[in-house]
CSV table of C-alpha atoms and ligand atoms in Angstrom, one decimal:
chain,number,residue,atom,x,y,z
A,1097,UNK,CA,-20.0,-136.7,-100.6
A,1098,UNK,CA,-23.3,-138.6,-100.3
A,1099,UNK,CA,-26.0,-137.0,-102.4
A,1100,UNK,CA,-29.3,-137.2,-100.5
A,1101,UNK,CA,-32.4,-138.5,-102.4
A,1102,UNK,CA,-35.7,-136.6,-102.9
A,1103,UNK,CA,-34.7,-133.9,-100.3
A,1104,UNK,CA,-37.6,-131.5,-101.1
A,1105,UNK,CA,-40.1,-134.3,-101.0
A,1106,UNK,CA,-38.8,-135.5,-97.7
A,1107,UNK,CA,-39.3,-132.0,-96.2
A,1108,UNK,CA,-42.7,-131.6,-97.8
A,1109,UNK,CA,-44.1,-135.0,-96.8
A,1110,UNK,CA,-42.7,-134.9,-93.3
A,1111,UNK,CA,-44.7,-131.6,-93.1
A,1112,UNK,CA,-41.8,-130.0,-91.3
A,1113,UNK,CA,-42.8,-127.2,-88.9
A,1114,UNK,CA,-40.8,-125.1,-86.4
A,1115,UNK,CA,-40.7,-126.1,-82.7
A,1116,UNK,CA,-41.1,-129.8,-83.5
A,1117,UNK,CA,-39.0,-132.9,-82.9
A,1118,UNK,CA,-38.0,-135.1,-85.9
A,1119,UNK,CA,-36.2,-138.4,-86.1
A,1120,UNK,CA,-33.7,-139.2,-88.8
A,1121,UNK,CA,-33.6,-143.0,-88.3
A,1122,UNK,CA,-30.7,-143.4,-90.8
A,1123,UNK,CA,-28.8,-140.2,-90.3
A,1124,UNK,CA,-25.8,-141.2,-92.5
A,1125,UNK,CA,-23.8,-138.1,-93.3
A,1126,UNK,CA,-26.7,-135.9,-92.2
A,1127,UNK,CA,-27.9,-134.4,-95.5
A,1128,UNK,CA,-31.6,-135.0,-94.9
A,1129,UNK,CA,-31.2,-133.8,-91.3
A,1130,UNK,CA,-29.7,-130.6,-92.4
A,1131,UNK,CA,-32.5,-130.0,-94.9
A,1132,UNK,CA,-35.1,-130.7,-92.2
A,1133,UNK,CA,-33.5,-128.2,-89.8
A,1134,UNK,CA,-33.2,-125.6,-92.5
A,1135,UNK,CA,-36.9,-126.1,-93.5
A,1136,UNK,CA,-37.8,-125.4,-89.8
A,1137,UNK,CA,-35.8,-122.2,-89.9
A,1138,UNK,CA,-33.3,-123.8,-87.6
A,1139,UNK,CA,-36.0,-124.1,-85.0
A,1140,UNK,CA,-36.6,-127.8,-84.5
A,1141,UNK,CA,-35.0,-130.7,-82.5
A,1142,UNK,CA,-33.6,-133.8,-84.2
A,1143,UNK,CA,-32.9,-137.3,-83.0
A,1144,UNK,CA,-30.2,-138.6,-85.4
A,1145,UNK,CA,-29.7,-142.4,-85.3
A,1146,UNK,CA,-27.2,-144.5,-87.2
A,1147,UNK,CA,-25.9,-147.9,-86.7
A,1148,UNK,CA,-22.5,-147.1,-88.1
A,1149,UNK,CA,-20.3,-145.2,-85.6
A,1150,UNK,CA,-18.3,-143.7,-88.5
A,1151,UNK,CA,-21.5,-142.3,-90.0
A,1152,UNK,CA,-22.3,-140.6,-86.7
A,1153,UNK,CA,-18.8,-139.1,-86.5
A,1154,UNK,CA,-19.2,-137.7,-90.1
A,1155,UNK,CA,-22.6,-136.4,-89.3
A,1156,UNK,CA,-21.4,-134.7,-86.1
A,1157,UNK,CA,-18.8,-132.8,-88.1
A,1158,UNK,CA,-21.1,-132.0,-91.0
A,1159,UNK,CA,-23.9,-130.7,-88.7
A,1160,UNK,CA,-21.7,-129.0,-86.1
A,1161,UNK,CA,-23.5,-125.7,-86.6
A,1162,UNK,CA,-26.7,-127.3,-85.4
A,1163,UNK,CA,-25.1,-129.3,-82.6
A,1164,UNK,CA,-27.4,-127.7,-79.9
A,1165,UNK,CA,-30.5,-129.0,-81.6
A,1166,UNK,CA,-29.4,-132.6,-82.3
A,1167,UNK,CA,-29.1,-135.8,-80.2
A,1168,UNK,CA,-26.9,-138.3,-81.9
A,1169,UNK,CA,-27.4,-141.9,-81.2
A,1170,UNK,CA,-25.2,-144.8,-82.5
A,1171,UNK,CA,-27.7,-147.6,-82.5
A,1172,UNK,CA,-30.1,-149.5,-84.8
A,1173,UNK,CA,-33.5,-148.0,-85.5
A,1174,UNK,CA,-35.0,-151.4,-84.6
A,1175,UNK,CA,-34.3,-150.3,-81.0
A,1176,UNK,CA,-36.2,-147.1,-81.4
A,1177,UNK,CA,-38.6,-147.5,-78.5
A,1178,UNK,CA,-35.7,-148.4,-76.1
A,1179,UNK,CA,-33.7,-145.4,-77.5
A,1180,UNK,CA,-36.6,-143.1,-76.7
A,1181,UNK,CA,-37.2,-144.7,-73.3
A,1182,UNK,CA,-33.5,-144.5,-72.3
A,1183,UNK,CA,-33.1,-140.9,-73.4
A,1184,UNK,CA,-36.3,-139.9,-71.7
A,1185,UNK,CA,-37.6,-138.4,-75.0
A,1186,UNK,CA,-41.2,-137.2,-75.7
A,1187,UNK,CA,-43.1,-138.3,-78.7
A,1188,UNK,CA,-41.7,-137.0,-82.0
A,1189,UNK,CA,-43.6,-135.3,-84.9
A,1190,UNK,CA,-42.1,-137.2,-87.8
A,1191,UNK,CA,-39.5,-139.8,-88.8
A,1192,UNK,CA,-37.4,-140.5,-91.9
A,1193,UNK,CA,-36.0,-143.8,-92.9
A,1194,UNK,CA,-33.6,-143.5,-95.8
A,1195,UNK,CA,-32.6,-147.2,-96.1
A,1196,UNK,CA,-29.4,-148.9,-97.3
A,1197,UNK,CA,-25.9,-147.4,-97.3
A,1198,UNK,CA,-24.3,-144.1,-98.0
A,1199,UNK,CA,-21.8,-143.1,-100.7
A,1200,UNK,CA,-19.2,-142.8,-98.0
A,1201,UNK,CA,-19.8,-146.3,-96.8
A,1202,UNK,CA,-19.6,-147.9,-100.2
A,1203,UNK,CA,-16.8,-145.8,-101.6
A,1204,UNK,CA,-14.4,-146.1,-98.7
A,1205,UNK,CA,-14.0,-149.8,-99.1
A,1206,UNK,CA,-13.4,-150.0,-95.4
A,1207,UNK,CA,-16.4,-152.2,-94.5
A,1208,UNK,CA,-16.5,-154.1,-97.8
A,1209,UNK,CA,-20.0,-152.9,-98.9
A,1210,UNK,CA,-19.0,-152.5,-102.5
A,1211,UNK,CA,-16.5,-153.9,-105.0
A,1212,UNK,CA,-15.4,-150.8,-106.9
A,1213,UNK,CA,-12.9,-150.2,-104.1
A,1214,UNK,CA,-11.3,-153.4,-102.8
A,1215,UNK,CA,-11.9,-154.2,-99.1
A,1216,UNK,CA,-12.4,-156.9,-96.6
A,1217,UNK,CA,-15.5,-159.2,-96.9
A,1218,UNK,CA,-17.2,-157.6,-94.0
A,1219,UNK,CA,-20.4,-155.7,-94.9
A,1220,UNK,CA,-21.4,-155.0,-91.2
A,1221,UNK,CA,-22.8,-151.5,-90.4
A,1222,UNK,CA,-21.6,-152.1,-86.9
A,1223,UNK,CA,-18.7,-154.3,-85.7
A,1224,UNK,CA,-20.9,-155.6,-82.9
A,1225,UNK,CA,-22.8,-157.8,-85.3
A,1226,UNK,CA,-21.3,-161.3,-85.2
A,1227,UNK,CA,-21.5,-162.6,-88.7
A,1228,UNK,CA,-19.5,-161.1,-91.6
A,1229,UNK,CA,-19.7,-161.5,-95.4
A,1230,UNK,CA,-16.6,-163.6,-95.1
A,1231,UNK,CA,-18.4,-166.1,-92.8
A,1232,UNK,CA,-21.3,-166.4,-95.2
A,1233,UNK,CA,-19.2,-166.8,-98.3
A,1234,UNK,CA,-16.5,-169.1,-96.9
A,1235,UNK,CA,-18.2,-171.0,-94.1
A,1236,UNK,CA,-21.9,-171.3,-94.7
A,1237,UNK,CA,-23.3,-174.5,-96.2
A,1238,UNK,CA,-24.3,-174.4,-99.8
A,1239,UNK,CA,-28.1,-174.5,-99.3
A,1240,UNK,CA,-28.0,-171.6,-96.9
A,1241,UNK,CA,-26.0,-169.5,-99.4
A,1242,UNK,CA,-28.5,-170.4,-102.0
A,1243,UNK,CA,-31.4,-169.4,-99.8
A,1244,UNK,CA,-29.8,-166.0,-99.0
A,1245,UNK,CA,-29.3,-165.3,-102.7
A,1246,UNK,CA,-32.9,-166.2,-103.5
A,1247,UNK,CA,-34.5,-164.5,-100.6
A,1248,UNK,CA,-32.5,-161.3,-100.4
A,1249,UNK,CA,-31.2,-160.9,-103.9
A,1250,UNK,CA,-34.0,-162.5,-105.9
A,1251,UNK,CA,-31.2,-164.2,-107.9
A,1252,UNK,CA,-32.5,-166.7,-110.4
A,1253,UNK,CA,-29.3,-168.8,-110.7
A,1254,UNK,CA,-28.9,-168.9,-106.9
A,1255,UNK,CA,-28.4,-172.7,-106.8
A,1256,UNK,CA,-25.7,-172.7,-109.5
A,1257,UNK,CA,-23.9,-169.7,-108.0
A,1258,UNK,CA,-23.9,-171.2,-104.5
A,1259,UNK,CA,-22.5,-174.4,-105.9
A,1260,UNK,CA,-19.7,-172.7,-107.8
A,1261,UNK,CA,-18.7,-170.6,-104.7
A,1262,UNK,CA,-18.5,-173.7,-102.5
A,1263,UNK,CA,-16.3,-175.5,-105.1
A,1264,UNK,CA,-14.0,-172.5,-105.5
A,1265,UNK,CA,-13.5,-171.9,-101.7
A,1266,UNK,CA,-12.2,-175.5,-101.3
A,1267,UNK,CA,-9.0,-174.3,-103.0
A,1268,UNK,CA,-8.7,-171.1,-101.1
A,1269,UNK,CA,-11.1,-168.9,-99.1
A,1270,UNK,CA,-12.3,-165.6,-100.8
A,1271,UNK,CA,-10.6,-162.8,-99.0
A,1272,UNK,CA,-11.6,-159.4,-100.6
A,1273,UNK,CA,-14.6,-157.8,-102.2
A,1274,UNK,CA,-12.9,-157.4,-105.6
A,1275,UNK,CA,-11.7,-161.0,-105.7
A,1276,UNK,CA,-15.3,-162.2,-104.9
A,1277,UNK,CA,-16.9,-159.8,-107.4
A,1278,UNK,CA,-14.6,-160.9,-110.1
A,1279,UNK,CA,-15.5,-164.5,-109.5
A,1280,UNK,CA,-19.2,-163.7,-109.7
A,1281,UNK,CA,-18.7,-161.6,-112.8
A,1282,UNK,CA,-17.0,-164.6,-114.5
A,1283,UNK,CA,-19.9,-166.9,-113.8
A,1284,UNK,CA,-22.9,-164.7,-114.1
A,1285,UNK,CA,-24.7,-162.8,-116.9
A,1286,UNK,CA,-26.6,-159.7,-115.9
A,1287,UNK,CA,-28.5,-156.9,-117.4
A,1288,UNK,CA,-26.2,-154.3,-119.0
A,1289,UNK,CA,-27.3,-151.6,-116.5
A,1290,UNK,CA,-26.6,-153.7,-113.4
A,1291,UNK,CA,-23.2,-155.2,-112.5
A,1292,UNK,CA,-23.5,-159.0,-112.2
A,1293,UNK,CA,-22.2,-158.8,-108.6
A,1294,UNK,CA,-24.7,-156.1,-107.4
A,1295,UNK,CA,-27.6,-158.4,-106.4
A,1296,UNK,CA,-25.2,-160.9,-104.8
A,1297,UNK,CA,-23.6,-158.2,-102.6
A,1298,UNK,CA,-27.1,-156.8,-101.8
A,1299,UNK,CA,-28.2,-160.3,-100.6
A,1300,UNK,CA,-25.2,-160.9,-98.4
A,1301,UNK,CA,-25.4,-157.3,-96.9
A,1302,UNK,CA,-29.1,-157.7,-96.1
A,1303,UNK,CA,-28.5,-161.0,-94.4
A,1304,UNK,CA,-25.4,-159.9,-92.5
A,1305,UNK,CA,-27.2,-156.9,-91.1
A,1306,UNK,CA,-30.5,-158.6,-90.6
A,1307,UNK,CA,-32.0,-155.7,-92.5
A,1308,UNK,CA,-35.4,-157.2,-93.2
A,1309,UNK,CA,-36.3,-158.0,-89.6
A,1310,UNK,CA,-34.8,-154.7,-88.5
A,1311,UNK,CA,-36.9,-152.8,-90.9
A,1312,UNK,CA,-40.1,-154.5,-89.7
A,1313,UNK,CA,-39.1,-153.7,-86.1
A,1314,UNK,CA,-38.1,-150.2,-86.9
A,1315,UNK,CA,-41.4,-149.4,-88.6
A,1316,UNK,CA,-43.5,-151.0,-85.8
A,1317,UNK,CA,-41.5,-149.2,-83.1
A,1318,UNK,CA,-41.7,-145.9,-84.9
A,1319,UNK,CA,-45.5,-145.8,-84.4
A,1320,UNK,CA,-45.0,-146.0,-80.7
A,1321,UNK,CA,-42.7,-143.0,-80.4
A,1322,UNK,CA,-44.7,-140.7,-82.7
A,1323,UNK,CA,-47.4,-138.2,-81.8
A,1324,UNK,CA,-50.8,-138.4,-83.5
A,1325,UNK,CA,-50.6,-136.8,-86.9
A,1326,UNK,CA,-46.9,-137.5,-87.2
A,1327,UNK,CA,-45.6,-138.7,-90.6
A,1328,UNK,CA,-43.4,-141.7,-91.4
A,1329,UNK,CA,-41.4,-141.2,-94.6
A,1330,UNK,CA,-39.5,-144.2,-95.9
A,1331,UNK,CA,-37.2,-144.3,-98.9
A,1332,UNK,CA,-36.2,-147.8,-100.1
A,1333,UNK,CA,-33.9,-148.9,-102.8
A,1334,UNK,CA,-35.0,-152.4,-103.8
A,1335,UNK,CA,-38.3,-154.2,-104.1
A,1336,UNK,CA,-37.9,-156.5,-101.1
A,1337,UNK,CA,-37.8,-153.5,-98.8
A,1338,UNK,CA,-40.5,-151.6,-100.7
A,1339,UNK,CA,-42.9,-154.6,-100.3
A,1340,UNK,CA,-42.4,-154.5,-96.6
A,1341,UNK,CA,-42.9,-150.8,-96.4
A,1342,UNK,CA,-46.1,-151.0,-98.5
A,1343,UNK,CA,-47.5,-153.8,-96.5
A,1344,UNK,CA,-46.8,-151.9,-93.3
A,1345,UNK,CA,-48.5,-148.8,-94.5
A,1346,UNK,CA,-51.5,-150.7,-95.8
A,1347,UNK,CA,-52.1,-153.0,-92.8
A,1348,UNK,CA,-50.9,-151.2,-89.7
A,1349,UNK,CA,-54.2,-150.1,-88.0
A,1350,UNK,CA,-52.5,-147.0,-86.6
A,1351,UNK,CA,-51.3,-145.8,-90.0
A,1352,UNK,CA,-53.1,-143.9,-92.7
A,1353,UNK,CA,-51.4,-143.9,-96.1
A,1354,UNK,CA,-50.8,-140.3,-97.2
A,1355,UNK,CA,-50.2,-141.1,-100.8
A,1356,UNK,CA,-51.6,-144.3,-102.4
A,1357,UNK,CA,-48.9,-144.3,-105.2
A,1358,UNK,CA,-45.3,-144.7,-104.6
A,1359,UNK,CA,-43.3,-141.5,-105.0
A,1360,UNK,CA,-40.2,-141.6,-107.2
A,1361,UNK,CA,-37.5,-139.0,-108.1
A,1362,UNK,CA,-37.9,-137.0,-111.2
A,1363,UNK,CA,-35.7,-137.5,-114.3
A,1364,UNK,CA,-33.4,-134.6,-113.6
A,1365,UNK,CA,-32.6,-136.0,-110.1
A,1366,UNK,CA,-31.8,-139.4,-111.6
A,1367,UNK,CA,-29.5,-137.9,-114.2
A,1368,UNK,CA,-27.7,-135.9,-111.5
A,1369,UNK,CA,-27.6,-138.7,-108.9
A,1370,UNK,CA,-27.8,-142.1,-110.5
A,1371,UNK,CA,-28.3,-143.7,-107.1
A,1372,UNK,CA,-31.7,-142.1,-107.0
A,1373,UNK,CA,-32.8,-144.3,-109.9
A,1374,UNK,CA,-34.1,-147.1,-107.7
A,1375,UNK,CA,-35.5,-145.0,-104.9
A,1376,UNK,CA,-39.1,-145.3,-103.9
A,1377,UNK,CA,-40.7,-143.2,-101.2
A,1378,UNK,CA,-43.8,-144.1,-99.2
A,1379,UNK,CA,-45.5,-141.9,-96.6
A,1380,UNK,CA,-47.8,-142.8,-93.7
A,1381,UNK,CA,-49.5,-140.8,-90.9
A,1382,UNK,CA,-50.1,-141.9,-87.4
A,1383,UNK,CA,-53.8,-141.7,-86.7
A,1384,UNK,CA,-54.0,-142.2,-82.9
B,898,SAM,C1,-28.7,-144.0,-97.4
B,898,SAM,S1,-27.8,-143.8,-95.9
B,898,SAM,C2,-28.5,-142.4,-95.3
B,898,SAM,C3,-28.1,-141.1,-95.9
B,898,SAM,C4,-28.6,-139.9,-95.2
B,898,SAM,N1,-30.1,-139.8,-95.4
B,898,SAM,C5,-28.0,-138.6,-95.8
B,898,SAM,O1,-28.7,-137.9,-96.5
B,898,SAM,O2,-26.8,-138.3,-95.5
B,898,SAM,C6,-28.4,-145.1,-94.9
B,898,SAM,C7,-27.8,-145.1,-93.5
B,898,SAM,O3,-28.5,-146.0,-92.7
B,898,SAM,C8,-27.7,-146.6,-91.8
B,898,SAM,N2,-28.3,-147.8,-91.3
B,898,SAM,C9,-28.5,-149.0,-91.9
B,898,SAM,N3,-29.2,-149.8,-91.1
B,898,SAM,C10,-29.5,-149.2,-90.0
B,898,SAM,C11,-30.2,-149.5,-88.8
B,898,SAM,N4,-30.8,-150.7,-88.7
B,898,SAM,N5,-30.4,-148.5,-87.9
B,898,SAM,C12,-29.8,-147.3,-88.0
B,898,SAM,N6,-29.1,-147.0,-89.1
B,898,SAM,C13,-29.0,-147.9,-90.1
B,898,SAM,C14,-26.4,-146.8,-92.6
B,898,SAM,O4,-25.3,-147.0,-91.7
B,898,SAM,C15,-26.3,-145.6,-93.4
B,898,SAM,O5,-25.5,-144.6,-92.8
């Protein structure tokens, strides 16, 4: 099961209090939500959002004991203001963004987020999105693939890689995540600790789900649904996201940064949960 990252710090920095309303903007399996409700002695309301309908189903099951305190919403956090308007909700007292994907999503292979399990070249959190990883890899022009790799994967050999992909797909389209990852591995050297296909998969996933624009919209929207003094806690897993979060916290005139330095997991957590290794947390507070 998904191991939540920096749970105690999330609860501490959200400043969880009883009788308040919190938003879990990326509910996933619901681990952080559970910790927040427990920290409020079972006495708070949660708005749990996730773009992936399967995540919402898992969270409903995992959090069934608290179902009377949770509103589940299968939507993107980029629509947070509309979500609040449509549901007639009052301002909330804190929001958590735990970005990226969950263990369940990557390990099921179903949506093709990873390559350890074979799966279709899809990578969409929600099937309503139009473009799949298959489209990017097999149909996009070379220069667009190169741009995606550079911009969202910070891949140095993006040009060469895009060229090789376009040559290979002339013979036969790439069909599965393993097949594509094996091809990348054959043509790419990478640091020992990172699989050669990791950044490539990250780049395509970010593009397919429009993750960068959505994050900017989600953060900007969050300010408008939060009460004065409410905290925004964001956990990101790569530098592209972290830069956006940092800029938002520094430049948004309605946000005061709570901690100047980025918060990271301690060594023990990284040993127990290797996924935590790249996690960075930033915290802001709404000032009016
Ligand atoms: C790291 S997981 C969250 C795990 C969760 N904190 C837990 O402890 O179980 C990230 C989740 O964000 C969801 N997600 C990604 N982009 C989203 C978006 N734009 N709006 C809402 N949810 C999104 C994914 O579907 C995934 O379930």
